[in-house]
Amino acid sequence: MTFINYASREINCKIVYYGPGLCGKTTNLQYIYDSTAPQAKGKLISLATETERTLFFDFMPLELGTVRGFKTRFHLYTVPGQVYYDASRKLILKGVDGVVFVADSQEERMDANIESLYNLEENLEAQGFDLMKLPYVLQLNKRDLPNVVPAEELTAELMKKEEPVYEAVATTGDGVFDTLKAVAKQVLTELRKG
Amino acid sequence: MADAPVIISEVHFERLKHILAKLCVESAARAVFLVDRDGQPITYHGEIGEMDTTSFASLAAGNVAATSSMARLIGEDEFPAVVHEGEKESIFISVIGRSLLVVVFDQRSTLGLVKLRTKKASYEVSAVLEEVASESEAQKSSDNSFFAEITDEDIDSLFS
Protein backbone atom coordinates (compact mmCIF):
# COMPACT_ATOMS: atom_id res chain seq x y z
CA MET A 1 0.00 0.00 0.00
CA THR A 2 1.47 3.31 -1.06
CA PHE A 3 2.02 5.78 1.77
CA ILE A 4 1.99 9.45 0.92
CA ASN A 5 3.18 11.77 3.66
CA TYR A 6 2.55 15.45 2.98
CA ALA A 7 4.48 16.53 6.10
CA SER A 8 7.75 14.77 5.24
CA ARG A 9 6.92 14.96 1.49
CA GLU A 10 7.53 11.29 0.86
CA ILE A 11 5.92 8.58 -1.24
CA ASN A 12 6.63 5.04 0.02
CA CYS A 13 5.80 1.99 -2.12
CA LYS A 14 6.28 -1.76 -1.64
CA ILE A 15 7.66 -4.06 -4.34
CA VAL A 16 7.94 -7.82 -3.87
CA TYR A 17 10.29 -10.15 -5.78
CA TYR A 18 8.61 -13.56 -6.13
CA GLY A 19 9.72 -16.83 -7.71
CA PRO A 20 10.79 -20.42 -7.06
CA GLY A 21 13.62 -21.38 -4.71
CA LEU A 22 17.11 -20.40 -5.89
CA CYS A 23 15.82 -18.39 -8.88
CA GLY A 24 17.85 -15.31 -7.89
CA LYS A 25 15.47 -13.02 -5.99
CA THR A 26 17.99 -12.23 -3.26
CA THR A 27 20.72 -11.87 -5.90
CA ASN A 28 18.60 -9.19 -7.62
CA LEU A 29 18.38 -7.25 -4.35
CA GLN A 30 22.05 -7.81 -3.58
CA TYR A 31 23.04 -6.39 -6.97
CA ILE A 32 20.78 -3.35 -6.53
CA TYR A 33 22.23 -2.84 -3.07
CA ASP A 34 25.84 -3.14 -4.23
CA SER A 35 25.33 -0.76 -7.16
CA THR A 36 23.45 2.00 -5.38
CA ALA A 37 25.03 5.07 -3.82
CA PRO A 38 25.02 4.89 0.01
CA GLN A 39 22.80 7.97 0.39
CA ALA A 40 20.05 6.37 -1.75
CA LYS A 41 19.69 3.15 0.20
CA GLY A 42 19.19 1.78 3.68
CA LYS A 43 20.55 -1.49 5.01
CA LEU A 44 19.93 -4.78 3.22
CA ILE A 45 18.25 -6.96 5.82
CA SER A 46 18.32 -10.71 5.19
CA LEU A 47 16.38 -13.09 7.39
CA ALA A 48 18.14 -16.18 6.13
CA THR A 49 19.11 -19.66 7.29
CA GLU A 50 22.70 -20.63 8.07
CA THR A 51 23.03 -21.79 4.46
CA GLU A 52 21.94 -18.36 3.22
CA ARG A 53 18.52 -19.49 2.01
CA THR A 54 15.87 -16.85 2.65
CA LEU A 55 13.88 -17.85 5.73
CA PHE A 56 11.37 -15.01 5.99
CA PHE A 57 12.32 -12.11 3.72
CA ASP A 58 15.07 -9.83 2.45
CA PHE A 59 14.40 -6.13 2.62
CA MET A 60 16.01 -2.94 1.40
CA PRO A 61 14.69 0.60 1.10
CA LEU A 62 15.73 2.45 -2.05
CA GLU A 63 15.28 6.12 -2.78
CA LEU A 64 14.88 6.86 -6.47
CA GLY A 65 14.64 10.64 -6.50
CA THR A 66 12.01 13.35 -6.36
CA VAL A 67 8.70 13.68 -8.20
CA ARG A 68 7.05 17.10 -7.88
CA GLY A 69 8.87 17.72 -4.59
CA PHE A 70 8.06 14.30 -3.12
CA LYS A 71 10.86 11.85 -2.34
CA THR A 72 9.98 8.47 -3.84
CA ARG A 73 11.11 5.55 -1.75
CA PHE A 74 10.66 1.93 -2.77
CA HIS A 75 10.73 -0.83 -0.17
CA LEU A 76 12.02 -3.94 -1.92
CA TYR A 77 11.19 -7.35 -0.46
CA THR A 78 11.91 -10.91 -1.52
CA VAL A 79 9.95 -13.95 -0.42
CA PRO A 80 11.40 -17.35 0.54
CA GLY A 81 11.06 -19.49 -2.57
CA GLN A 82 10.92 -22.95 -1.09
CA VAL A 83 7.46 -24.53 -1.25
CA TYR A 84 7.12 -25.10 2.52
CA TYR A 85 7.53 -21.41 3.40
CA ASP A 86 4.14 -20.54 1.93
CA ALA A 87 2.78 -19.00 5.15
CA SER A 88 5.66 -16.48 5.10
CA ARG A 89 5.12 -15.68 1.42
CA LYS A 90 1.48 -14.80 2.07
CA LEU A 91 2.47 -12.34 4.80
CA ILE A 92 5.01 -10.54 2.67
CA LEU A 93 2.47 -9.90 -0.10
CA LYS A 94 0.34 -7.82 2.28
CA GLY A 95 0.10 -4.24 1.08
CA VAL A 96 2.13 -4.90 -2.08
CA ASP A 97 2.15 -2.22 -4.80
CA GLY A 98 4.06 -4.11 -7.48
CA VAL A 99 5.44 -7.62 -8.11
CA VAL A 100 8.47 -8.92 -10.00
CA PHE A 101 8.34 -12.60 -10.87
CA VAL A 102 11.88 -13.94 -11.19
CA ALA A 103 11.82 -17.07 -13.34
CA ASP A 104 14.71 -19.55 -13.39
CA SER A 105 15.48 -20.11 -17.09
CA GLN A 106 16.96 -23.59 -16.64
CA GLU A 107 15.01 -26.40 -18.29
CA GLU A 108 14.76 -28.44 -15.10
CA ARG A 109 13.20 -25.50 -13.23
CA MET A 110 10.29 -25.00 -15.64
CA ASP A 111 7.84 -26.88 -13.42
CA ALA A 112 9.04 -24.96 -10.36
CA ASN A 113 8.41 -21.67 -12.22
CA ILE A 114 4.88 -22.68 -13.17
CA GLU A 115 4.12 -23.86 -9.66
CA SER A 116 5.48 -20.66 -8.10
CA LEU A 117 3.54 -18.46 -10.53
CA TYR A 118 0.34 -20.32 -9.71
CA ASN A 119 1.18 -19.91 -6.01
CA LEU A 120 1.68 -16.16 -6.54
CA GLU A 121 -1.75 -15.77 -8.11
CA GLU A 122 -3.34 -17.80 -5.36
CA ASN A 123 -1.62 -15.88 -2.55
CA LEU A 124 -2.40 -12.51 -4.13
CA GLU A 125 -6.01 -13.51 -4.38
CA ALA A 126 -5.98 -14.46 -0.70
CA GLN A 127 -4.85 -10.89 0.07
CA GLY A 128 -7.56 -9.41 -2.15
CA PHE A 129 -5.33 -8.61 -5.14
CA ASP A 130 -5.73 -9.54 -8.78
CA LEU A 131 -2.45 -10.16 -10.60
CA MET A 132 -4.08 -8.99 -13.83
CA LYS A 133 -4.59 -5.51 -12.32
CA LEU A 134 -1.37 -5.21 -10.32
CA PRO A 135 1.89 -3.60 -11.57
CA TYR A 136 3.85 -6.65 -12.65
CA VAL A 137 7.09 -7.56 -14.46
CA LEU A 138 8.42 -10.95 -15.58
CA GLN A 139 12.18 -11.47 -15.36
CA LEU A 140 13.82 -14.43 -17.11
CA ASN A 141 16.90 -14.93 -14.96
CA LYS A 142 20.07 -17.03 -15.36
CA ARG A 143 20.27 -16.47 -19.14
CA ASP A 144 24.03 -17.15 -18.97
CA LEU A 145 23.61 -20.82 -18.10
CA PRO A 146 23.99 -23.50 -20.80
CA ASN A 147 20.74 -25.40 -20.29
CA VAL A 148 18.24 -22.57 -20.59
CA VAL A 149 14.84 -22.70 -22.25
CA PRO A 150 14.66 -20.27 -25.22
CA ALA A 151 13.33 -16.88 -24.05
CA GLU A 152 10.33 -17.01 -26.42
CA GLU A 153 9.29 -20.40 -25.12
CA LEU A 154 9.68 -19.36 -21.48
CA THR A 155 7.76 -16.14 -22.09
CA ALA A 156 4.94 -18.01 -23.85
CA GLU A 157 4.68 -20.36 -20.90
CA LEU A 158 4.86 -17.79 -18.09
CA MET A 159 3.43 -14.55 -19.45
CA LYS A 160 0.17 -13.66 -17.69
CA LYS A 161 -0.81 -10.45 -19.43
CA GLU A 162 1.01 -7.83 -21.49
CA GLU A 163 3.63 -7.42 -18.75
CA PRO A 164 7.16 -6.23 -19.58
CA VAL A 165 9.60 -9.16 -19.86
CA TYR A 166 13.35 -8.83 -19.22
CA GLU A 167 16.13 -11.34 -19.72
CA ALA A 168 18.59 -11.16 -16.86
CA VAL A 169 21.75 -12.47 -15.27
CA ALA A 170 21.32 -11.23 -11.71
CA THR A 171 24.83 -12.26 -10.66
CA THR A 172 26.35 -9.76 -13.13
CA GLY A 173 23.47 -7.29 -12.97
CA ASP A 174 22.26 -7.72 -16.56
CA GLY A 175 18.58 -6.77 -16.69
CA VAL A 176 18.33 -6.15 -12.93
CA PHE A 177 17.79 -2.39 -13.08
CA ASP A 178 15.64 -2.65 -16.23
CA THR A 179 13.32 -4.93 -14.27
CA LEU A 180 13.21 -2.62 -11.25
CA LYS A 181 12.60 0.47 -13.38
CA ALA A 182 9.77 -1.23 -15.25
CA VAL A 183 7.91 -2.20 -12.09
CA ALA A 184 8.58 1.13 -10.32
CA LYS A 185 7.30 3.02 -13.33
CA GLN A 186 4.10 0.99 -13.39
CA VAL A 187 3.57 1.62 -9.65
CA LEU A 188 3.92 5.39 -10.09
CA THR A 189 1.72 5.37 -13.18
CA GLU A 190 -0.92 3.48 -11.21
CA LEU A 191 -0.70 6.11 -8.46
CA ARG A 192 -1.30 8.85 -11.01
CA LYS A 193 -4.46 7.11 -12.18
CA GLY A 194 -5.75 7.40 -8.60
CA MET B 1 -4.98 -3.17 -8.58
CA ALA B 2 -3.03 -2.32 -5.42
CA ASP B 3 -4.76 -0.97 -2.30
CA ALA B 4 -5.67 2.72 -2.35
CA PRO B 5 -2.84 4.91 -1.05
CA VAL B 6 -2.83 6.19 2.53
CA ILE B 7 -2.45 9.96 2.48
CA ILE B 8 -1.20 11.62 5.67
CA SER B 9 -1.73 15.38 5.86
CA GLU B 10 0.58 17.70 7.77
CA VAL B 11 -2.09 18.26 10.44
CA HIS B 12 -2.52 14.53 11.11
CA PHE B 13 1.22 13.96 11.01
CA GLU B 14 1.80 16.64 13.65
CA ARG B 15 -0.96 15.21 15.85
CA LEU B 16 0.57 11.73 15.62
CA LYS B 17 4.01 13.11 16.44
CA HIS B 18 2.56 14.90 19.46
CA ILE B 19 0.89 11.70 20.77
CA LEU B 20 4.14 9.77 20.35
CA ALA B 21 6.18 12.47 22.10
CA LYS B 22 3.76 12.45 25.03
CA LEU B 23 3.80 8.65 25.23
CA CYS B 24 7.60 8.63 25.15
CA VAL B 25 7.78 10.97 28.16
CA GLU B 26 4.93 9.42 30.14
CA SER B 27 6.20 5.87 29.74
CA ALA B 28 9.84 6.87 30.30
CA ALA B 29 10.65 5.09 27.03
CA ARG B 30 13.78 5.39 24.95
CA ALA B 31 11.84 5.71 21.69
CA VAL B 32 8.35 5.22 20.28
CA PHE B 33 7.50 4.29 16.68
CA LEU B 34 4.28 4.24 14.72
CA VAL B 35 4.48 1.70 11.92
CA ASP B 36 1.99 0.48 9.35
CA ARG B 37 1.29 -3.26 9.51
CA ASP B 38 2.76 -3.65 6.03
CA GLY B 39 6.10 -2.32 7.27
CA GLN B 40 5.97 1.36 6.30
CA PRO B 41 7.33 3.64 9.02
CA ILE B 42 4.88 6.49 9.76
CA THR B 43 6.69 8.49 12.44
CA TYR B 44 8.79 8.12 15.58
CA HIS B 45 9.98 10.03 18.62
CA GLY B 46 12.85 9.59 21.05
CA GLU B 47 16.50 8.56 21.24
CA ILE B 48 17.08 7.10 17.80
CA GLY B 49 20.84 7.59 17.54
CA GLU B 50 22.24 5.57 14.65
CA MET B 51 19.28 3.20 14.54
CA ASP B 52 18.06 2.24 11.05
CA THR B 53 14.41 3.20 11.57
CA THR B 54 13.25 1.94 8.15
CA SER B 55 14.61 -1.55 8.76
CA PHE B 56 13.27 -1.46 12.31
CA ALA B 57 9.76 -0.70 11.02
CA SER B 58 9.91 -3.46 8.43
CA LEU B 59 11.11 -6.03 10.97
CA ALA B 60 8.51 -4.99 13.56
CA ALA B 61 5.78 -5.50 10.97
CA GLY B 62 7.26 -8.86 9.94
CA ASN B 63 7.39 -9.86 13.57
CA VAL B 64 3.73 -9.01 14.20
CA ALA B 65 2.67 -10.65 10.93
CA ALA B 66 4.41 -13.88 11.98
CA THR B 67 3.04 -13.89 15.54
CA SER B 68 -0.49 -13.10 14.29
CA SER B 69 -0.32 -16.11 11.98
CA MET B 70 0.92 -18.23 14.88
CA ALA B 71 -2.04 -16.97 16.93
CA ARG B 72 -4.48 -18.15 14.30
CA LEU B 73 -2.82 -21.58 14.19
CA ILE B 74 -3.55 -22.05 17.90
CA GLY B 75 -7.10 -20.71 17.67
CA GLU B 76 -6.53 -17.08 18.71
CA ASP B 77 -7.66 -14.25 16.43
CA GLU B 78 -4.58 -12.21 17.13
CA PHE B 79 -2.03 -11.33 19.78
CA PRO B 80 -2.92 -7.68 20.42
CA ALA B 81 0.48 -7.07 22.03
CA VAL B 82 3.94 -8.55 21.57
CA VAL B 83 6.76 -8.16 24.10
CA HIS B 84 10.47 -8.81 23.68
CA GLU B 85 12.45 -8.52 26.89
CA GLY B 86 16.18 -8.07 26.69
CA GLU B 87 18.84 -7.69 29.34
CA LYS B 88 18.96 -3.91 28.92
CA GLU B 89 16.55 -2.95 26.16
CA SER B 90 13.03 -4.23 25.63
CA ILE B 91 10.33 -3.77 23.02
CA PHE B 92 6.58 -3.59 23.49
CA ILE B 93 4.40 -3.69 20.37
CA SER B 94 0.71 -2.84 20.52
CA VAL B 95 -1.47 -3.64 17.50
CA ILE B 96 -3.90 -0.82 16.64
CA GLY B 97 -5.97 -1.86 13.64
CA ARG B 98 -3.72 -1.43 10.59
CA SER B 99 -0.91 0.10 12.63
CA LEU B 100 1.59 -0.81 15.31
CA LEU B 101 2.71 1.30 18.22
CA VAL B 102 6.22 0.16 19.10
CA VAL B 103 7.82 1.26 22.37
CA VAL B 104 11.53 0.72 23.01
CA PHE B 105 12.43 1.02 26.68
CA ASP B 106 15.25 0.23 29.10
CA GLN B 107 15.78 0.05 32.90
CA ARG B 108 14.45 3.59 33.28
CA SER B 109 10.95 2.19 32.75
CA THR B 110 8.93 -0.97 33.41
CA LEU B 111 6.73 -3.16 31.24
CA GLY B 112 3.72 -2.32 33.40
CA LEU B 113 4.12 1.42 32.94
CA VAL B 114 4.72 1.04 29.21
CA LYS B 115 1.59 -1.12 28.82
CA LEU B 116 -0.54 1.32 30.79
CA ARG B 117 0.58 4.43 28.92
CA THR B 118 0.50 2.71 25.52
CA LYS B 119 -3.11 1.69 26.04
CA LYS B 120 -4.12 5.30 26.56
CA ALA B 121 -2.06 6.54 23.61
CA SER B 122 -3.42 3.83 21.34
CA TYR B 123 -6.96 5.26 21.64
CA GLU B 124 -5.66 8.66 20.55
CA VAL B 125 -3.61 7.20 17.69
CA SER B 126 -6.58 5.14 16.59
CA ALA B 127 -8.80 8.25 16.40
CA VAL B 128 -6.27 10.10 14.21
CA LEU B 129 -5.76 7.08 11.96
CA GLU B 130 -9.50 6.78 11.43
CA GLU B 131 -9.53 10.38 10.21
CA VAL B 132 -6.53 9.62 7.96
CA ALA B 133 -8.37 6.62 6.50
CA SER B 134 -11.56 8.54 5.78
CA GLU B 135 -9.66 11.49 4.26
CA SER B 136 -7.57 9.12 2.10
CA GLU B 137 -10.80 7.53 0.92
CA ALA B 138 -12.32 10.95 0.16
CA GLN B 139 -9.22 12.00 -1.75
CA LYS B 140 -9.34 8.78 -3.74
CA SER B 141 -12.85 9.55 -4.91
CA SER B 142 -11.93 13.16 -5.74
CA ASP B 143 -9.87 13.97 -8.85
CA ASN B 144 -6.62 13.24 -6.95
CA SER B 145 -5.24 16.42 -8.51
CA PHE B 146 -1.66 16.34 -7.23
CA PHE B 147 -0.94 12.90 -8.63
CA ALA B 148 -2.91 13.52 -11.78
CA GLU B 149 -0.39 16.28 -12.50
CA ILE B 150 2.55 13.83 -12.55
CA THR B 151 3.69 13.50 -16.14
CA ASP B 152 5.47 10.67 -17.97
CA GLU B 153 8.53 12.94 -18.01
CA ASP B 154 8.43 13.24 -14.21
CA ILE B 155 8.44 9.47 -13.89
CA ASP B 156 11.11 8.99 -16.55
CA SER B 157 13.35 11.57 -14.88
CA LEU B 158 13.64 9.28 -11.84
CA PHE B 159 15.40 6.70 -13.94
CA SER B 160 17.67 8.83 -16.06
Coordinates of C-alpha atoms in Angstrom, one line a residue:
Chain A
M1 CA 0.0 0.0 0.0
T2 CA 1.5 3.3 -1.1
F3 CA 2.0 5.8 1.8
I4 CA 2.0 9.4 0.9
N5 CA 3.2 11.8 3.7
Y6 CA 2.6 15.5 3.0
A7 CA 4.5 16.5 6.1
S8 CA 7.8 14.8 5.2
R9 CA 6.9 15.0 1.5
E10 CA 7.5 11.3 0.9
I11 CA 5.9 8.6 -1.2
N12 CA 6.6 5.0 0.0
C13 CA 5.8 2.0 -2.1
K14 CA 6.3 -1.8 -1.6
I15 CA 7.7 -4.1 -4.3
V16 CA 7.9 -7.8 -3.9
Y17 CA 10.3 -10.2 -5.8
Y18 CA 8.6 -13.6 -6.1
G19 CA 9.7 -16.8 -7.7
P20 CA 10.8 -20.4 -7.1
G21 CA 13.6 -21.4 -4.7
L22 CA 17.1 -20.4 -5.9
C23 CA 15.8 -18.4 -8.9
G24 CA 17.9 -15.3 -7.9
K25 CA 15.5 -13.0 -6.0
T26 CA 18.0 -12.2 -3.3
T27 CA 20.7 -11.9 -5.9
N28 CA 18.6 -9.2 -7.6
L29 CA 18.4 -7.2 -4.3
Q30 CA 22.0 -7.8 -3.6
Y31 CA 23.0 -6.4 -7.0
I32 CA 20.8 -3.3 -6.5
Y33 CA 22.2 -2.8 -3.1
D34 CA 25.8 -3.1 -4.2
S35 CA 25.3 -0.8 -7.2
T36 CA 23.4 2.0 -5.4
A37 CA 25.0 5.1 -3.8
P38 CA 25.0 4.9 0.0
Q39 CA 22.8 8.0 0.4
A40 CA 20.1 6.4 -1.7
K41 CA 19.7 3.1 0.2
G42 CA 19.2 1.8 3.7
K43 CA 20.6 -1.5 5.0
L44 CA 19.9 -4.8 3.2
I45 CA 18.2 -7.0 5.8
S46 CA 18.3 -10.7 5.2
L47 CA 16.4 -13.1 7.4
A48 CA 18.1 -16.2 6.1
T49 CA 19.1 -19.7 7.3
E50 CA 22.7 -20.6 8.1
T51 CA 23.0 -21.8 4.5
E52 CA 21.9 -18.4 3.2
R53 CA 18.5 -19.5 2.0
T54 CA 15.9 -16.8 2.6
L55 CA 13.9 -17.9 5.7
F56 CA 11.4 -15.0 6.0
F57 CA 12.3 -12.1 3.7
D58 CA 15.1 -9.8 2.5
F59 CA 14.4 -6.1 2.6
M60 CA 16.0 -2.9 1.4
P61 CA 14.7 0.6 1.1
L62 CA 15.7 2.4 -2.0
E63 CA 15.3 6.1 -2.8
L64 CA 14.9 6.9 -6.5
G65 CA 14.6 10.6 -6.5
T66 CA 12.0 13.3 -6.4
V67 CA 8.7 13.7 -8.2
R68 CA 7.0 17.1 -7.9
G69 CA 8.9 17.7 -4.6
F70 CA 8.1 14.3 -3.1
K71 CA 10.9 11.9 -2.3
T72 CA 10.0 8.5 -3.8
R73 CA 11.1 5.6 -1.8
F74 CA 10.7 1.9 -2.8
H75 CA 10.7 -0.8 -0.2
L76 CA 12.0 -3.9 -1.9
Y77 CA 11.2 -7.3 -0.5
T78 CA 11.9 -10.9 -1.5
V79 CA 9.9 -14.0 -0.4
P80 CA 11.4 -17.3 0.5
G81 CA 11.1 -19.5 -2.6
Q82 CA 10.9 -23.0 -1.1
V83 CA 7.5 -24.5 -1.2
Y84 CA 7.1 -25.1 2.5
Y85 CA 7.5 -21.4 3.4
D86 CA 4.1 -20.5 1.9
A87 CA 2.8 -19.0 5.1
S88 CA 5.7 -16.5 5.1
R89 CA 5.1 -15.7 1.4
K90 CA 1.5 -14.8 2.1
L91 CA 2.5 -12.3 4.8
I92 CA 5.0 -10.5 2.7
L93 CA 2.5 -9.9 -0.1
K94 CA 0.3 -7.8 2.3
G95 CA 0.1 -4.2 1.1
V96 CA 2.1 -4.9 -2.1
D97 CA 2.2 -2.2 -4.8
G98 CA 4.1 -4.1 -7.5
V99 CA 5.4 -7.6 -8.1
V100 CA 8.5 -8.9 -10.0
F101 CA 8.3 -12.6 -10.9
V102 CA 11.9 -13.9 -11.2
A103 CA 11.8 -17.1 -13.3
D104 CA 14.7 -19.5 -13.4
S105 CA 15.5 -20.1 -17.1
Q106 CA 17.0 -23.6 -16.6
E107 CA 15.0 -26.4 -18.3
E108 CA 14.8 -28.4 -15.1
R109 CA 13.2 -25.5 -13.2
M110 CA 10.3 -25.0 -15.6
D111 CA 7.8 -26.9 -13.4
A112 CA 9.0 -25.0 -10.4
N113 CA 8.4 -21.7 -12.2
I114 CA 4.9 -22.7 -13.2
E115 CA 4.1 -23.9 -9.7
S116 CA 5.5 -20.7 -8.1
L117 CA 3.5 -18.5 -10.5
Y118 CA 0.3 -20.3 -9.7
N119 CA 1.2 -19.9 -6.0
L120 CA 1.7 -16.2 -6.5
E121 CA -1.7 -15.8 -8.1
E122 CA -3.3 -17.8 -5.4
N123 CA -1.6 -15.9 -2.5
L124 CA -2.4 -12.5 -4.1
E125 CA -6.0 -13.5 -4.4
A126 CA -6.0 -14.5 -0.7
Q127 CA -4.8 -10.9 0.1
G128 CA -7.6 -9.4 -2.2
F129 CA -5.3 -8.6 -5.1
D130 CA -5.7 -9.5 -8.8
L131 CA -2.5 -10.2 -10.6
M132 CA -4.1 -9.0 -13.8
K133 CA -4.6 -5.5 -12.3
L134 CA -1.4 -5.2 -10.3
P135 CA 1.9 -3.6 -11.6
Y136 CA 3.9 -6.6 -12.7
V137 CA 7.1 -7.6 -14.5
L138 CA 8.4 -11.0 -15.6
Q139 CA 12.2 -11.5 -15.4
L140 CA 13.8 -14.4 -17.1
N141 CA 16.9 -14.9 -15.0
K142 CA 20.1 -17.0 -15.4
R143 CA 20.3 -16.5 -19.1
D144 CA 24.0 -17.1 -19.0
L145 CA 23.6 -20.8 -18.1
P146 CA 24.0 -23.5 -20.8
N147 CA 20.7 -25.4 -20.3
V148 CA 18.2 -22.6 -20.6
V149 CA 14.8 -22.7 -22.3
P150 CA 14.7 -20.3 -25.2
A151 CA 13.3 -16.9 -24.0
E152 CA 10.3 -17.0 -26.4
E153 CA 9.3 -20.4 -25.1
L154 CA 9.7 -19.4 -21.5
T155 CA 7.8 -16.1 -22.1
A156 CA 4.9 -18.0 -23.8
E157 CA 4.7 -20.4 -20.9
L158 CA 4.9 -17.8 -18.1
M159 CA 3.4 -14.5 -19.4
K160 CA 0.2 -13.7 -17.7
K161 CA -0.8 -10.4 -19.4
E162 CA 1.0 -7.8 -21.5
E163 CA 3.6 -7.4 -18.7
P164 CA 7.2 -6.2 -19.6
V165 CA 9.6 -9.2 -19.9
Y166 CA 13.3 -8.8 -19.2
E167 CA 16.1 -11.3 -19.7
A168 CA 18.6 -11.2 -16.9
V169 CA 21.8 -12.5 -15.3
A170 CA 21.3 -11.2 -11.7
T171 CA 24.8 -12.3 -10.7
T172 CA 26.4 -9.8 -13.1
G173 CA 23.5 -7.3 -13.0
D174 CA 22.3 -7.7 -16.6
G175 CA 18.6 -6.8 -16.7
V176 CA 18.3 -6.1 -12.9
F177 CA 17.8 -2.4 -13.1
D178 CA 15.6 -2.6 -16.2
T179 CA 13.3 -4.9 -14.3
L180 CA 13.2 -2.6 -11.3
K181 CA 12.6 0.5 -13.4
A182 CA 9.8 -1.2 -15.2
V183 CA 7.9 -2.2 -12.1
A184 CA 8.6 1.1 -10.3
K185 CA 7.3 3.0 -13.3
Q186 CA 4.1 1.0 -13.4
V187 CA 3.6 1.6 -9.7
L188 CA 3.9 5.4 -10.1
T189 CA 1.7 5.4 -13.2
E190 CA -0.9 3.5 -11.2
L191 CA -0.7 6.1 -8.5
R192 CA -1.3 8.9 -11.0
K193 CA -4.5 7.1 -12.2
G194 CA -5.8 7.4 -8.6
Chain B
M1 CA -5.0 -3.2 -8.6
A2 CA -3.0 -2.3 -5.4
D3 CA -4.8 -1.0 -2.3
A4 CA -5.7 2.7 -2.3
P5 CA -2.8 4.9 -1.0
V6 CA -2.8 6.2 2.5
I7 CA -2.5 10.0 2.5
I8 CA -1.2 11.6 5.7
S9 CA -1.7 15.4 5.9
E10 CA 0.6 17.7 7.8
V11 CA -2.1 18.3 10.4
H12 CA -2.5 14.5 11.1
F13 CA 1.2 14.0 11.0
E14 CA 1.8 16.6 13.7
R15 CA -1.0 15.2 15.8
L16 CA 0.6 11.7 15.6
K17 CA 4.0 13.1 16.4
H18 CA 2.6 14.9 19.5
I19 CA 0.9 11.7 20.8
L20 CA 4.1 9.8 20.3
A21 CA 6.2 12.5 22.1
K22 CA 3.8 12.4 25.0
L23 CA 3.8 8.6 25.2
C24 CA 7.6 8.6 25.2
V25 CA 7.8 11.0 28.2
E26 CA 4.9 9.4 30.1
S27 CA 6.2 5.9 29.7
A28 CA 9.8 6.9 30.3
A29 CA 10.6 5.1 27.0
R30 CA 13.8 5.4 25.0
A31 CA 11.8 5.7 21.7
V32 CA 8.4 5.2 20.3
F33 CA 7.5 4.3 16.7
L34 CA 4.3 4.2 14.7
V35 CA 4.5 1.7 11.9
D36 CA 2.0 0.5 9.4
R37 CA 1.3 -3.3 9.5
D38 CA 2.8 -3.7 6.0
G39 CA 6.1 -2.3 7.3
Q40 CA 6.0 1.4 6.3
P41 CA 7.3 3.6 9.0
I42 CA 4.9 6.5 9.8
T43 CA 6.7 8.5 12.4
Y44 CA 8.8 8.1 15.6
H45 CA 10.0 10.0 18.6
G46 CA 12.9 9.6 21.1
E47 CA 16.5 8.6 21.2
I48 CA 17.1 7.1 17.8
G49 CA 20.8 7.6 17.5
E50 CA 22.2 5.6 14.7
M51 CA 19.3 3.2 14.5
D52 CA 18.1 2.2 11.0
T53 CA 14.4 3.2 11.6
T54 CA 13.2 1.9 8.2
S55 CA 14.6 -1.6 8.8
F56 CA 13.3 -1.5 12.3
A57 CA 9.8 -0.7 11.0
S58 CA 9.9 -3.5 8.4
L59 CA 11.1 -6.0 11.0
A60 CA 8.5 -5.0 13.6
A61 CA 5.8 -5.5 11.0
G62 CA 7.3 -8.9 9.9
N63 CA 7.4 -9.9 13.6
V64 CA 3.7 -9.0 14.2
A65 CA 2.7 -10.6 10.9
A66 CA 4.4 -13.9 12.0
T67 CA 3.0 -13.9 15.5
S68 CA -0.5 -13.1 14.3
S69 CA -0.3 -16.1 12.0
M70 CA 0.9 -18.2 14.9
A71 CA -2.0 -17.0 16.9
R72 CA -4.5 -18.1 14.3
L73 CA -2.8 -21.6 14.2
I74 CA -3.6 -22.1 17.9
G75 CA -7.1 -20.7 17.7
E76 CA -6.5 -17.1 18.7
D77 CA -7.7 -14.2 16.4
E78 CA -4.6 -12.2 17.1
F79 CA -2.0 -11.3 19.8
P80 CA -2.9 -7.7 20.4
A81 CA 0.5 -7.1 22.0
V82 CA 3.9 -8.5 21.6
V83 CA 6.8 -8.2 24.1
H84 CA 10.5 -8.8 23.7
E85 CA 12.4 -8.5 26.9
G86 CA 16.2 -8.1 26.7
E87 CA 18.8 -7.7 29.3
K88 CA 19.0 -3.9 28.9
E89 CA 16.6 -3.0 26.2
S90 CA 13.0 -4.2 25.6
I91 CA 10.3 -3.8 23.0
F92 CA 6.6 -3.6 23.5
I93 CA 4.4 -3.7 20.4
S94 CA 0.7 -2.8 20.5
V95 CA -1.5 -3.6 17.5
I96 CA -3.9 -0.8 16.6
G97 CA -6.0 -1.9 13.6
R98 CA -3.7 -1.4 10.6
S99 CA -0.9 0.1 12.6
L100 CA 1.6 -0.8 15.3
L101 CA 2.7 1.3 18.2
V102 CA 6.2 0.2 19.1
V103 CA 7.8 1.3 22.4
V104 CA 11.5 0.7 23.0
F105 CA 12.4 1.0 26.7
D106 CA 15.3 0.2 29.1
Q107 CA 15.8 0.0 32.9
R108 CA 14.5 3.6 33.3
S109 CA 10.9 2.2 32.8
T110 CA 8.9 -1.0 33.4
L111 CA 6.7 -3.2 31.2
G112 CA 3.7 -2.3 33.4
L113 CA 4.1 1.4 32.9
V114 CA 4.7 1.0 29.2
K115 CA 1.6 -1.1 28.8
L116 CA -0.5 1.3 30.8
R117 CA 0.6 4.4 28.9
T118 CA 0.5 2.7 25.5
K119 CA -3.1 1.7 26.0
K120 CA -4.1 5.3 26.6
A121 CA -2.1 6.5 23.6
S122 CA -3.4 3.8 21.3
Y123 CA -7.0 5.3 21.6
E124 CA -5.7 8.7 20.5
V125 CA -3.6 7.2 17.7
S126 CA -6.6 5.1 16.6
A127 CA -8.8 8.3 16.4
V128 CA -6.3 10.1 14.2
L129 CA -5.8 7.1 12.0
E130 CA -9.5 6.8 11.4
E131 CA -9.5 10.4 10.2
V132 CA -6.5 9.6 8.0
A133 CA -8.4 6.6 6.5
S134 CA -11.6 8.5 5.8
E135 CA -9.7 11.5 4.3
S136 CA -7.6 9.1 2.1
E137 CA -10.8 7.5 0.9
A138 CA -12.3 10.9 0.2
Q139 CA -9.2 12.0 -1.8
K140 CA -9.3 8.8 -3.7
S141 CA -12.9 9.5 -4.9
S142 CA -11.9 13.2 -5.7
D143 CA -9.9 14.0 -8.8
N144 CA -6.6 13.2 -7.0
S145 CA -5.2 16.4 -8.5
F146 CA -1.7 16.3 -7.2
F147 CA -0.9 12.9 -8.6
A148 CA -2.9 13.5 -11.8
E149 CA -0.4 16.3 -12.5
I150 CA 2.5 13.8 -12.5
T151 CA 3.7 13.5 -16.1
D152 CA 5.5 10.7 -18.0
E153 CA 8.5 12.9 -18.0
D154 CA 8.4 13.2 -14.2
I155 CA 8.4 9.5 -13.9
D156 CA 11.1 9.0 -16.6
S157 CA 13.4 11.6 -14.9
L158 CA 13.6 9.3 -11.8
F159 CA 15.4 6.7 -13.9
S160 CA 17.7 8.8 -16.1

